[in-house]
PDB file of C-alpha atoms in Angstrom:
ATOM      1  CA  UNK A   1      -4.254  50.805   9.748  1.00  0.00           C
ATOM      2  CA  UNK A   2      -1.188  49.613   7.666  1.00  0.00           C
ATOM      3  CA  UNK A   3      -0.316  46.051   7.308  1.00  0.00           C
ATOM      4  CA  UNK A   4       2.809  44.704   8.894  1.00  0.00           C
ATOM      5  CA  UNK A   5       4.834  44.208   5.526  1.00  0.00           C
ATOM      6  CA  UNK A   6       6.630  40.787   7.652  1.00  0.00           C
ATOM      7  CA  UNK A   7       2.776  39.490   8.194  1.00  0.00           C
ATOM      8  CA  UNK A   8       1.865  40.382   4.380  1.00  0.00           C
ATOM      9  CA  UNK A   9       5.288  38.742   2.726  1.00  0.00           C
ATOM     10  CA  UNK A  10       4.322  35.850   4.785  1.00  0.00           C
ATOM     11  CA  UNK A  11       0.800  35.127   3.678  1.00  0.00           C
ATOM     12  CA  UNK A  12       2.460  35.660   0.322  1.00  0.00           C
ATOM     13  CA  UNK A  13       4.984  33.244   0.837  1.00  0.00           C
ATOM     14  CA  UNK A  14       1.866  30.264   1.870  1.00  0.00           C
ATOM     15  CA  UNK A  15      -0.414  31.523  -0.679  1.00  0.00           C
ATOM     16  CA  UNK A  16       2.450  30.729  -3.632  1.00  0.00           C
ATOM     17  CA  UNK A  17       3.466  27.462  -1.657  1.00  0.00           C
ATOM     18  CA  UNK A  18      -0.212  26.460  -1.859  1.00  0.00           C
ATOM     19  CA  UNK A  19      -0.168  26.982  -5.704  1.00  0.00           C
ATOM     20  CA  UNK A  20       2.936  25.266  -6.231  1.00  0.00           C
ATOM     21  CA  UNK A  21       2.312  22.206  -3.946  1.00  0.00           C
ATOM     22  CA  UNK A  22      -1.458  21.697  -6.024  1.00  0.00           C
ATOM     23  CA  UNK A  23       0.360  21.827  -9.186  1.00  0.00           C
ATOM     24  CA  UNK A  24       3.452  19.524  -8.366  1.00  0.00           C
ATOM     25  CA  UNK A  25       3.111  18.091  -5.545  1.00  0.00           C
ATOM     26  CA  UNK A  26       5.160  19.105  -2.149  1.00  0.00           C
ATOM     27  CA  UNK A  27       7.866  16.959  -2.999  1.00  0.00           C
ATOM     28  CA  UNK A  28       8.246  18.076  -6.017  1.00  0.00           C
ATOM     29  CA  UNK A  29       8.161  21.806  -5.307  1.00  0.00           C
ATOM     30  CA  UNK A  30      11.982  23.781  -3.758  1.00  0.00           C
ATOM     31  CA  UNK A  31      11.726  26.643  -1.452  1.00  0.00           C
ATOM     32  CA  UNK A  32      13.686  28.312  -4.767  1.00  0.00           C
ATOM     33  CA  UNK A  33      10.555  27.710  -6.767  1.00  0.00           C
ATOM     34  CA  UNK A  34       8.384  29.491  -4.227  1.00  0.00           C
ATOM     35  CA  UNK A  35      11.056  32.136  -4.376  1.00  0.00           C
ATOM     36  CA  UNK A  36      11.356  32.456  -8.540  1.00  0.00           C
ATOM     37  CA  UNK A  37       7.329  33.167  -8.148  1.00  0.00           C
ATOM     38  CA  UNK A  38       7.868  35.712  -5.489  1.00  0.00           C
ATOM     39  CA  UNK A  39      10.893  37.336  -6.727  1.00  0.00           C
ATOM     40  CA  UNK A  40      12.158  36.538  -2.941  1.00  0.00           C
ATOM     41  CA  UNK A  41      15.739  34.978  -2.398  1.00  0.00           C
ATOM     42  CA  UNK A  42      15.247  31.181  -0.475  1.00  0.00           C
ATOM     43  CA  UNK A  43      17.286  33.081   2.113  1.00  0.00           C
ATOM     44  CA  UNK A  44      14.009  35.754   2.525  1.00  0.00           C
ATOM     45  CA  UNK A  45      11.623  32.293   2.584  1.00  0.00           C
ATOM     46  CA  UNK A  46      13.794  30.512   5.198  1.00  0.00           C
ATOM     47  CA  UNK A  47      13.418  33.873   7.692  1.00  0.00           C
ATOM     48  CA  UNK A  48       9.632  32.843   8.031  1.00  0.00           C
ATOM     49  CA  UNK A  49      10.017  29.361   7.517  1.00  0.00           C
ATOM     50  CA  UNK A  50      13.428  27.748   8.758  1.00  0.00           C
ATOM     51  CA  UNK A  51      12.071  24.531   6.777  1.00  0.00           C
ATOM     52  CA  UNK A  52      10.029  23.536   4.438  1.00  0.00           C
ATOM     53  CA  UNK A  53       7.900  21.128   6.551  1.00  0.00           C
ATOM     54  CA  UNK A  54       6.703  24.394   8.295  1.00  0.00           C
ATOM     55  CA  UNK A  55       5.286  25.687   5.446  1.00  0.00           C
ATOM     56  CA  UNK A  56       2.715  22.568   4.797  1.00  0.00           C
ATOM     57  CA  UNK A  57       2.452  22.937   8.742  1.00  0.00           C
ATOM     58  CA  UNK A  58       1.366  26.610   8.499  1.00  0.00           C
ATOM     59  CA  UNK A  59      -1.317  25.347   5.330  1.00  0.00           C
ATOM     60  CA  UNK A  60      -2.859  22.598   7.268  1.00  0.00           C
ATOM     61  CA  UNK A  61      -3.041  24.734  11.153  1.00  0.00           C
ATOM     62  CA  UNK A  62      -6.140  26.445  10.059  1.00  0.00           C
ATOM     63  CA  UNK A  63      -8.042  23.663   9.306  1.00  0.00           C
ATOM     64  CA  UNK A  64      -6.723  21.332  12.753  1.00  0.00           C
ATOM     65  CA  UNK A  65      -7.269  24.968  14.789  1.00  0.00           C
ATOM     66  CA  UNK A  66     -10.625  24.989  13.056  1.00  0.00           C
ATOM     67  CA  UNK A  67     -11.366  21.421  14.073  1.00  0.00           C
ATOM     68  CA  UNK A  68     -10.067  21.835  17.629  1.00  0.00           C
ATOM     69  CA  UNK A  69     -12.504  24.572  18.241  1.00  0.00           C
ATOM     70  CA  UNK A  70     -15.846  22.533  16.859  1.00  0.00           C
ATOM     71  CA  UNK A  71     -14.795  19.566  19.481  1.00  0.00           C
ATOM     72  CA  UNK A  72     -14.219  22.206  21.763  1.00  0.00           C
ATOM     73  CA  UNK A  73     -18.066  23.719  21.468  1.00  0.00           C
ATOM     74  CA  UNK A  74     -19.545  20.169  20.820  1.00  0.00           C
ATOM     75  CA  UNK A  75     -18.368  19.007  24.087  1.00  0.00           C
ATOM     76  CA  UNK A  76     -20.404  21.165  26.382  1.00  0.00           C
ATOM     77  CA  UNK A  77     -23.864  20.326  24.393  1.00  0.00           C
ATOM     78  CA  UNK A  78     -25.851  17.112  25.125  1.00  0.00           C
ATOM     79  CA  UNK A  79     -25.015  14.105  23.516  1.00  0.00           C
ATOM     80  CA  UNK A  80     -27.815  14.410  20.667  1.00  0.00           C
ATOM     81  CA  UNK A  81     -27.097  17.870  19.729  1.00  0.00           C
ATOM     82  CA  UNK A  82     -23.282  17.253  20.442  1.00  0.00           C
ATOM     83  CA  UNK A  83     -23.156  14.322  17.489  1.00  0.00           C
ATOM     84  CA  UNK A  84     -24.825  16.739  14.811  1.00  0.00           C
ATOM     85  CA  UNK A  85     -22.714  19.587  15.843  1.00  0.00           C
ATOM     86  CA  UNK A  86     -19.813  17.644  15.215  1.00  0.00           C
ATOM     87  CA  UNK A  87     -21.406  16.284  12.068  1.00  0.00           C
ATOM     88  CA  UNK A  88     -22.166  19.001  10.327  1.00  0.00           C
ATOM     89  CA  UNK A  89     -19.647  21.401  11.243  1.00  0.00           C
ATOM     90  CA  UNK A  90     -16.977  18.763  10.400  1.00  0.00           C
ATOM     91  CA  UNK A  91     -18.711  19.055   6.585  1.00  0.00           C
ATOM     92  CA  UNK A  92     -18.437  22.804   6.561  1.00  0.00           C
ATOM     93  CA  UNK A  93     -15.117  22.612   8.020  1.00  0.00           C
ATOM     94  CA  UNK A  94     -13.502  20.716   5.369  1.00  0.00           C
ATOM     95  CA  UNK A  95     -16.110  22.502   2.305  1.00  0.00           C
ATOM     96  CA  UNK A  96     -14.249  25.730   4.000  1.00  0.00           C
ATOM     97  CA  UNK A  97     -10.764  23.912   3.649  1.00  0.00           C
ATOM     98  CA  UNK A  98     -11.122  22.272   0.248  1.00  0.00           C
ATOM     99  CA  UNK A  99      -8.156  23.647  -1.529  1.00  0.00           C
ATOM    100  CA  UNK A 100      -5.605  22.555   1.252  1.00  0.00           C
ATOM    101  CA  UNK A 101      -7.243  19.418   2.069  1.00  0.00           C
ATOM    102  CA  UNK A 102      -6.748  18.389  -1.538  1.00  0.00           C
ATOM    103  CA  UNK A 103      -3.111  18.868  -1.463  1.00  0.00           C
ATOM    104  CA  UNK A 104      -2.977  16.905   1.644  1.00  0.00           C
ATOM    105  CA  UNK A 105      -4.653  14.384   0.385  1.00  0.00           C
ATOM    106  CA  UNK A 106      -1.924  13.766  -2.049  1.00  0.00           C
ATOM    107  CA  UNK A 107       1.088  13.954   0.751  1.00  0.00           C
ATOM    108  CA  UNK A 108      -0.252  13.238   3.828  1.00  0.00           C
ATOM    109  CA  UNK A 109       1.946  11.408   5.556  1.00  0.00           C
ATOM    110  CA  UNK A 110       4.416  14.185   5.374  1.00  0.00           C
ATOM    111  CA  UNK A 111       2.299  15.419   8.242  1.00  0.00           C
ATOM    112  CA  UNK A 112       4.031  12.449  10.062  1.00  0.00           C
ATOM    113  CA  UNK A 113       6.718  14.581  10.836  1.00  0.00           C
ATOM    114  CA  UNK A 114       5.446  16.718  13.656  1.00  0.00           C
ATOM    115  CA  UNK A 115       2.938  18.080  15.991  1.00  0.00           C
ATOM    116  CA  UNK A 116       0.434  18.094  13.393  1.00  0.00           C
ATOM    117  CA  UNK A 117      -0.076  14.308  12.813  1.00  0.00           C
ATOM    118  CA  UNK A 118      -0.582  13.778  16.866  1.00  0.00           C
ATOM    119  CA  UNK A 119      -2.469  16.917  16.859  1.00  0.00           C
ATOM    120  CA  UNK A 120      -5.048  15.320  13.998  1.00  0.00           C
ATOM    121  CA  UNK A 121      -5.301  11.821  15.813  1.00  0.00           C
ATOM    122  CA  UNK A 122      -6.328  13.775  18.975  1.00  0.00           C
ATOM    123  CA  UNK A 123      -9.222  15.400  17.086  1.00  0.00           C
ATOM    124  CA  UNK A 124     -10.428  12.190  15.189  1.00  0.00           C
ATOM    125  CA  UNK A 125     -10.810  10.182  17.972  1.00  0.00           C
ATOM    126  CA  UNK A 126     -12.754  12.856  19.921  1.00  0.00           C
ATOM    127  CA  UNK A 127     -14.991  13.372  17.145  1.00  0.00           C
ATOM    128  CA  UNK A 128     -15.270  10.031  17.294  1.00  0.00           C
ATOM    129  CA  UNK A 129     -16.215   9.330  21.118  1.00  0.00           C
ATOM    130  CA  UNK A 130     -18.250  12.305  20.542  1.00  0.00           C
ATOM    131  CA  UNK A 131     -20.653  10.667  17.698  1.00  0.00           C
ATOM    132  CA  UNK A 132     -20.709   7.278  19.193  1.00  0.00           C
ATOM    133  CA  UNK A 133     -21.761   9.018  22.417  1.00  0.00           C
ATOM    134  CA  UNK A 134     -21.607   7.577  26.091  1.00  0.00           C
ATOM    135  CA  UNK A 135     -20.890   4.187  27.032  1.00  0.00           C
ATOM    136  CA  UNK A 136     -21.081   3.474  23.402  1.00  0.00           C
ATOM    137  CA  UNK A 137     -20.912  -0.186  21.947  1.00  0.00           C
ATOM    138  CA  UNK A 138     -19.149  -1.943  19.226  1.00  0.00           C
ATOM    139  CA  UNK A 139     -21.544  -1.361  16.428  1.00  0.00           C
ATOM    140  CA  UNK A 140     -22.058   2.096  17.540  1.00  0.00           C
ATOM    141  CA  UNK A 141     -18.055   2.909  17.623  1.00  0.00           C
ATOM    142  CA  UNK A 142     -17.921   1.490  14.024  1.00  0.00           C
ATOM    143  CA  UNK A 143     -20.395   4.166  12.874  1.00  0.00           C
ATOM    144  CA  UNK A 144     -19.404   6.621  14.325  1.00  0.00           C
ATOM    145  CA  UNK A 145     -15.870   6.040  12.861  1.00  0.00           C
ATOM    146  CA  UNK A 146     -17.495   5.787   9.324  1.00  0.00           C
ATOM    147  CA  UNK A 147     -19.710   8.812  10.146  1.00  0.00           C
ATOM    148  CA  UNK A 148     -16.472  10.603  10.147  1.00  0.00           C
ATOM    149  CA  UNK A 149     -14.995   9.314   7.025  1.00  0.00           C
ATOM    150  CA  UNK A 150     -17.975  10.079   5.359  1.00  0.00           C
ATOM    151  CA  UNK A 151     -17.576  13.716   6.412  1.00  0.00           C
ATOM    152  CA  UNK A 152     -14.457  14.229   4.744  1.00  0.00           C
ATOM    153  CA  UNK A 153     -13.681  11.920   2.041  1.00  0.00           C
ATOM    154  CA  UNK A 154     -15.867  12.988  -0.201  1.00  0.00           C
ATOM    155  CA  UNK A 155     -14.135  16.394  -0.435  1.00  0.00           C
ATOM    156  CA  UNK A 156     -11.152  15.053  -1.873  1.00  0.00           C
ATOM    157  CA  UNK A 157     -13.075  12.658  -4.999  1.00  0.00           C
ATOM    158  CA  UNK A 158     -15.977  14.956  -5.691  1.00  0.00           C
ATOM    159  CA  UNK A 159     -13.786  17.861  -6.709  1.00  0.00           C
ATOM    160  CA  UNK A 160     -16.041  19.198  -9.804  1.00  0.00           C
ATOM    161  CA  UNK A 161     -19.150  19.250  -7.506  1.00  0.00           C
ATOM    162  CA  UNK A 162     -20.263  22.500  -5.853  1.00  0.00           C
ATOM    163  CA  UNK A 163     -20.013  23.084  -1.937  1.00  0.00           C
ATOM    164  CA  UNK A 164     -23.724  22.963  -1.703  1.00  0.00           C
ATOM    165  CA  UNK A 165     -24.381  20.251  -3.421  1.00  0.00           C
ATOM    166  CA  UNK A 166     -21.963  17.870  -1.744  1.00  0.00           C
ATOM    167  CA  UNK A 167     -22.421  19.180   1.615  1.00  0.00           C
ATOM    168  CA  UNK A 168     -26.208  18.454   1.252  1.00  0.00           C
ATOM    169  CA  UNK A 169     -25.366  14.847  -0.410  1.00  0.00           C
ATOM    170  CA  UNK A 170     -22.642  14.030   2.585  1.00  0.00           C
ATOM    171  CA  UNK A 171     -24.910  14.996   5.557  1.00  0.00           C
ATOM    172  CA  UNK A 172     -27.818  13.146   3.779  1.00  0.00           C
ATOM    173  CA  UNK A 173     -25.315  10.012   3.829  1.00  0.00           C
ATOM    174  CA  UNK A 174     -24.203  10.405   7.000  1.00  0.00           C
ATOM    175  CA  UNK A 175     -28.026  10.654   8.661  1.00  0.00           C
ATOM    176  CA  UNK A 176     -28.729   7.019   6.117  1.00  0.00           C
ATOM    177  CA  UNK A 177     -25.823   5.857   7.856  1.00  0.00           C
ATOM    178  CA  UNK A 178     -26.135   6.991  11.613  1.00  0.00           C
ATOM    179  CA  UNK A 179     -29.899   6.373  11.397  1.00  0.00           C
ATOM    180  CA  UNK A 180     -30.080   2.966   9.711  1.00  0.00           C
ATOM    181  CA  UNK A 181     -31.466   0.125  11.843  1.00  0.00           C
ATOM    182  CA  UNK A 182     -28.792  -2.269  13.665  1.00  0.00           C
ATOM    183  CA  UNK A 183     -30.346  -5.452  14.570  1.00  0.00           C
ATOM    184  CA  UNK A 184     -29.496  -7.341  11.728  1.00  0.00           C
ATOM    185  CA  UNK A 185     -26.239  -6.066  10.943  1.00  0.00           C
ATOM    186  CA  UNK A 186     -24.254  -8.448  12.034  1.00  0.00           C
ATOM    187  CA  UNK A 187     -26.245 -10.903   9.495  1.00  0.00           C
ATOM    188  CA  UNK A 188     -28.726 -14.005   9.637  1.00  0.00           C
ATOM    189  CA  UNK A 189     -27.798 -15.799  13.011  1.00  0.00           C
ATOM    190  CA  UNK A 190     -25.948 -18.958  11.183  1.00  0.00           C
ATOM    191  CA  UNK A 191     -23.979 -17.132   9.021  1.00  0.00           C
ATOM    192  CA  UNK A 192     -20.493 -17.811   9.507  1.00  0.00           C
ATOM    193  CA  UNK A 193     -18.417 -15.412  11.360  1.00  0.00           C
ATOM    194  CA  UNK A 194     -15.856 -15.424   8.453  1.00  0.00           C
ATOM    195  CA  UNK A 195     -17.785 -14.925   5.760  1.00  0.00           C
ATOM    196  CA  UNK A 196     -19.020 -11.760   7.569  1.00  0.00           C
ATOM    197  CA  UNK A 197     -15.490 -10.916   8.492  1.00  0.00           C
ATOM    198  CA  UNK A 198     -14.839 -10.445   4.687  1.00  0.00           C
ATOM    199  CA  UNK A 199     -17.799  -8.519   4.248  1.00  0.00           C
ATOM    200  CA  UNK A 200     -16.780  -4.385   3.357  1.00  0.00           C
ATOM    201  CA  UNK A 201     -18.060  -2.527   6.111  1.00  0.00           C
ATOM    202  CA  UNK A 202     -16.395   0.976   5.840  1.00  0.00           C
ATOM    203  CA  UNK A 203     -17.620   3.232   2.913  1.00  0.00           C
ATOM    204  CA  UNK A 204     -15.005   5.543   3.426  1.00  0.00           C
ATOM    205  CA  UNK A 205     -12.089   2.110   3.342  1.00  0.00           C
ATOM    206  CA  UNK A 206     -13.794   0.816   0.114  1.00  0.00           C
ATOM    207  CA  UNK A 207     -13.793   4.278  -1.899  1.00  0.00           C
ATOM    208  CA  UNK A 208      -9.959   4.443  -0.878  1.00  0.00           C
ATOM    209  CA  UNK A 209      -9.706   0.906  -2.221  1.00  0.00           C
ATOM    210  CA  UNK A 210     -11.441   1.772  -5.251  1.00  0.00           C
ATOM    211  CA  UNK A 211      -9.599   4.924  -5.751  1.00  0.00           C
ATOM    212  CA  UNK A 212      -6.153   3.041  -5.129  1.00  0.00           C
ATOM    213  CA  UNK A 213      -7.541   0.773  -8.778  1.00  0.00           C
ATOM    214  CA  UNK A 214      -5.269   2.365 -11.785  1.00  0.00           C
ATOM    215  CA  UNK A 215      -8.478   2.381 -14.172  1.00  0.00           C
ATOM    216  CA  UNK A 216      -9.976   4.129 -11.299  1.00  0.00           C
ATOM    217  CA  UNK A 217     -11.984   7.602 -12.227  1.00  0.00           C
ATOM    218  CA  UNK A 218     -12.780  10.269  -9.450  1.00  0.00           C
ATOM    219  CA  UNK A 219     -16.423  10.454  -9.750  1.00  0.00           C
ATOM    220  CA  UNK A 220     -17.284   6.878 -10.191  1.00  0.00           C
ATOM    221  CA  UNK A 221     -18.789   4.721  -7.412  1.00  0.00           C
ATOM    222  CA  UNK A 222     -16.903   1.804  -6.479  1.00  0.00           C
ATOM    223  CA  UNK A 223     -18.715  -1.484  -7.453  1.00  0.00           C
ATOM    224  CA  UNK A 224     -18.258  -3.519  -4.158  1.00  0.00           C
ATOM    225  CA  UNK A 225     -20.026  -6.694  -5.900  1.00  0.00           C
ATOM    226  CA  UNK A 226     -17.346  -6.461  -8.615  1.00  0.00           C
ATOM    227  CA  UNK A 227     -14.339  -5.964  -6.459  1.00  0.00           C
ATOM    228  CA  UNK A 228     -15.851  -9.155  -4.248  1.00  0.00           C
ATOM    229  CA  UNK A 229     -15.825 -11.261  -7.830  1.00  0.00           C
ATOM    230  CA  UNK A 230     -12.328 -10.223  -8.518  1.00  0.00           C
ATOM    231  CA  UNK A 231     -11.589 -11.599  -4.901  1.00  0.00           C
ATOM    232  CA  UNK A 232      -8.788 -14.303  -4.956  1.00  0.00           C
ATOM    233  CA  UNK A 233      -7.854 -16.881  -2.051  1.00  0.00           C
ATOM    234  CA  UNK A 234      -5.094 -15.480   0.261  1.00  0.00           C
ATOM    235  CA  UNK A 235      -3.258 -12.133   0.128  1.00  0.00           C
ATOM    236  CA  UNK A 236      -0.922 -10.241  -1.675  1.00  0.00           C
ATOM    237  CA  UNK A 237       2.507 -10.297  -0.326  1.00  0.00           C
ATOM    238  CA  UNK A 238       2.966  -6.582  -0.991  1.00  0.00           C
ATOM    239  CA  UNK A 239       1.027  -3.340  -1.939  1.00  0.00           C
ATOM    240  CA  UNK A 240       1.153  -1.544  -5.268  1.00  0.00           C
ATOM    241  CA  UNK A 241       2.438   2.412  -4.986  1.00  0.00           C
ATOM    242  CA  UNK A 242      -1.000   3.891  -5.420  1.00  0.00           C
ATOM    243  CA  UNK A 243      -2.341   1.018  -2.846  1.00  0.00           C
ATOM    244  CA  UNK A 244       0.801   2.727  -0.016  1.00  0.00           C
ATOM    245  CA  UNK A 245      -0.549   6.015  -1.239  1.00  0.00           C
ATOM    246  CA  UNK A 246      -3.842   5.077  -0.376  1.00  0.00           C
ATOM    247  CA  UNK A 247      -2.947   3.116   3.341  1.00  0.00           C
ATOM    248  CA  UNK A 248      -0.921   5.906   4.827  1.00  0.00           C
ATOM    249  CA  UNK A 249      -3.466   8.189   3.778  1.00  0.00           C
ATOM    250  CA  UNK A 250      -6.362   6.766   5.959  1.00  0.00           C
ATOM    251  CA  UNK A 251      -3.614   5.635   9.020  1.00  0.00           C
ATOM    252  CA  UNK A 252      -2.359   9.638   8.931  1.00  0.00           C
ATOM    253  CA  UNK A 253      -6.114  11.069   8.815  1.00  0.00           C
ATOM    254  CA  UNK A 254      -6.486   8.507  12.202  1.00  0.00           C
ATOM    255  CA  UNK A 255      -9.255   7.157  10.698  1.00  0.00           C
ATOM    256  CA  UNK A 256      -8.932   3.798   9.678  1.00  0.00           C
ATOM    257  CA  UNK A 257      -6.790   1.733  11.934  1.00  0.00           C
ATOM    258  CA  UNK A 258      -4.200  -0.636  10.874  1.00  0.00           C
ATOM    259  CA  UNK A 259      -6.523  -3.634  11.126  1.00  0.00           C
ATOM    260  CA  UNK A 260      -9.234  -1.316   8.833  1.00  0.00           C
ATOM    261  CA  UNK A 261      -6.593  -1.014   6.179  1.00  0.00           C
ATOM    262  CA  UNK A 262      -5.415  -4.059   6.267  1.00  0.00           C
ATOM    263  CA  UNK A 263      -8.788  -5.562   5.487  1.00  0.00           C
ATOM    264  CA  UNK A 264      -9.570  -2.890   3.221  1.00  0.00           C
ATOM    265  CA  UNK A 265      -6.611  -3.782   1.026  1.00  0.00           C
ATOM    266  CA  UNK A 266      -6.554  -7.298   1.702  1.00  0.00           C
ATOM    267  CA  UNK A 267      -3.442  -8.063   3.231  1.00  0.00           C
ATOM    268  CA  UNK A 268      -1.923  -8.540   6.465  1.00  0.00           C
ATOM    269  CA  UNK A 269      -1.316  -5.649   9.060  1.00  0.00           C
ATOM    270  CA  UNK A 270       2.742  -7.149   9.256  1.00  0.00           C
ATOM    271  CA  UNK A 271       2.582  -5.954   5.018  1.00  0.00           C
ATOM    272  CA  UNK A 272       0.838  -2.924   6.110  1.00  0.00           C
ATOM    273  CA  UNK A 273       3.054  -2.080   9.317  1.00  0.00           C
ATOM    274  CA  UNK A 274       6.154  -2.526   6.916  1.00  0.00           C
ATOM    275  CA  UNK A 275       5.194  -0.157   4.640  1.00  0.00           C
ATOM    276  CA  UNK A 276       3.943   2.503   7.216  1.00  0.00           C
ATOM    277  CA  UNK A 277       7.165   2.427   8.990  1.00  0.00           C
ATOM    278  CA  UNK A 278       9.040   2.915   5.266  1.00  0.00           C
ATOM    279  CA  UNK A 279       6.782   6.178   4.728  1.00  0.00           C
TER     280      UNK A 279
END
């Protein structure tokens, strides 16, 4: 059977847009440069993409489609089974997706600008009722929000480890995590409620904290006693690029929520709404 030359020119046209956007960025990268590589006029890319927002749309479907369809299976299995389908299949999901998840990471927010953000919020927040399971508490609503980020962030800062190794070091978190006893998390029964307040209690948060630090490297584990030494009184009145870069990353992958990165980046939600409404 021959291939439909439209269907072929067009999985040329992502494939080159997926090059160009890892190696400059998508902001940084003209339908003309995706062109020049394809010796095709912009006029020939603009028949199968009006814009270029639908290319990064096209990139990113098979991965949402791909996460629809887990949710979708997960939901008709008992709540046990249901939490580890979604848990592992989430990991292989985005092991299967690394390349376009990486260039996401870096421009995320552009997602912001159509179905594809509401389409993501949908799915984290049924994979999260999912995990946390029925008539689910607090403490368990936390996790399973944290289960979640622990699926997938990893991807993006372990980039020279192999799909086998991370997947088995992720879903080994994850179980530490999911499995740990809660009794005493909320701390001693005198402690004070603000002291715990301060205390980091998303993983996921304090890695994009630590990854937001301009001495930052990719592979190296933030040091959560250090950062709480380098604490100051009070807040910043404003966020550094890399520390916007790093908020409307976890408010577009739906899952941190404005109060999360707030606290995560210690400063108020007004400073953080400001700068999510400037994106």
């Amino acid at each position: 059977m021959t291939a439909d030359p439209a269907d072929d020119t067009r999985t040329r046209i992502l494939r080159a847009a997926l090059d160009l956007f890892a190696e400059h960025g998508y902001q940084r990268t003209s339908l003309r440069q995706i062109g020049e590589r394809l010796r095709l006029t912009k006029t020939a890319i603009l028949y199968h993409f009006p814009a270029k927002e639908h290319l990064l749309a096209a990139l990113v479907e098979p991965l949402v489609a791909d996460l629809e369809a887990l949710l979708d299976t997960a939901q008709t299995q008992p709540t046990e089974q249901a939490r580890w389908t979604v848990l592992e299949g989430w990991v292989d999901i985005m092991l299967a997706h690394r390349r376009p998840l990486g260039m996401l990471f870096h421009d995320i927010a552009l997602i912001g600008r159509g179905d594809t953000y509401h389409r993501l919020i949908v799915i984290a927040m049924r994979a999260n009722d999912i995990i946390a399971g029925p008539d689910a508490g607090r403490r368990e609503r936390v996790r399973a929000v944290q289960a979640v980020a622990s699926c997938s962030d990893p991807i993006v800062f372990f980039t020279d480890v192999s799909d086998e190794v991370l997947r088995a070091d992720m879903l080994d978190g994850v179980r530490r995590l999911l499995t740990a006893p809660t009794a005493d998390a909320a701390g001693p029964p005198d402690a004070d409620p603000a002291s715990q307040a301060a205390r980091p209690t998303d993983p996921a948060g304090t890695a994009a904290a630590h990854a937001s630090r301009p001495d930052a490297t990719p592979n190296a584990a933030p040091d959560v006693g250090a950062a709480a030494r380098r604490r100051r009184p009070g807040r910043p009145p404003a966020l550094g690029r890399e520390q916007v870069e790093a908020a409307r990353r976890m408010h577009a992958a739906g899952t941190h929520s404005v109060d999360a990165i707030a606290a995560t980046l210690g400063v108020s939600r007004a400073t953080v709404y400001r700068h999510l409404d400037g994106q």
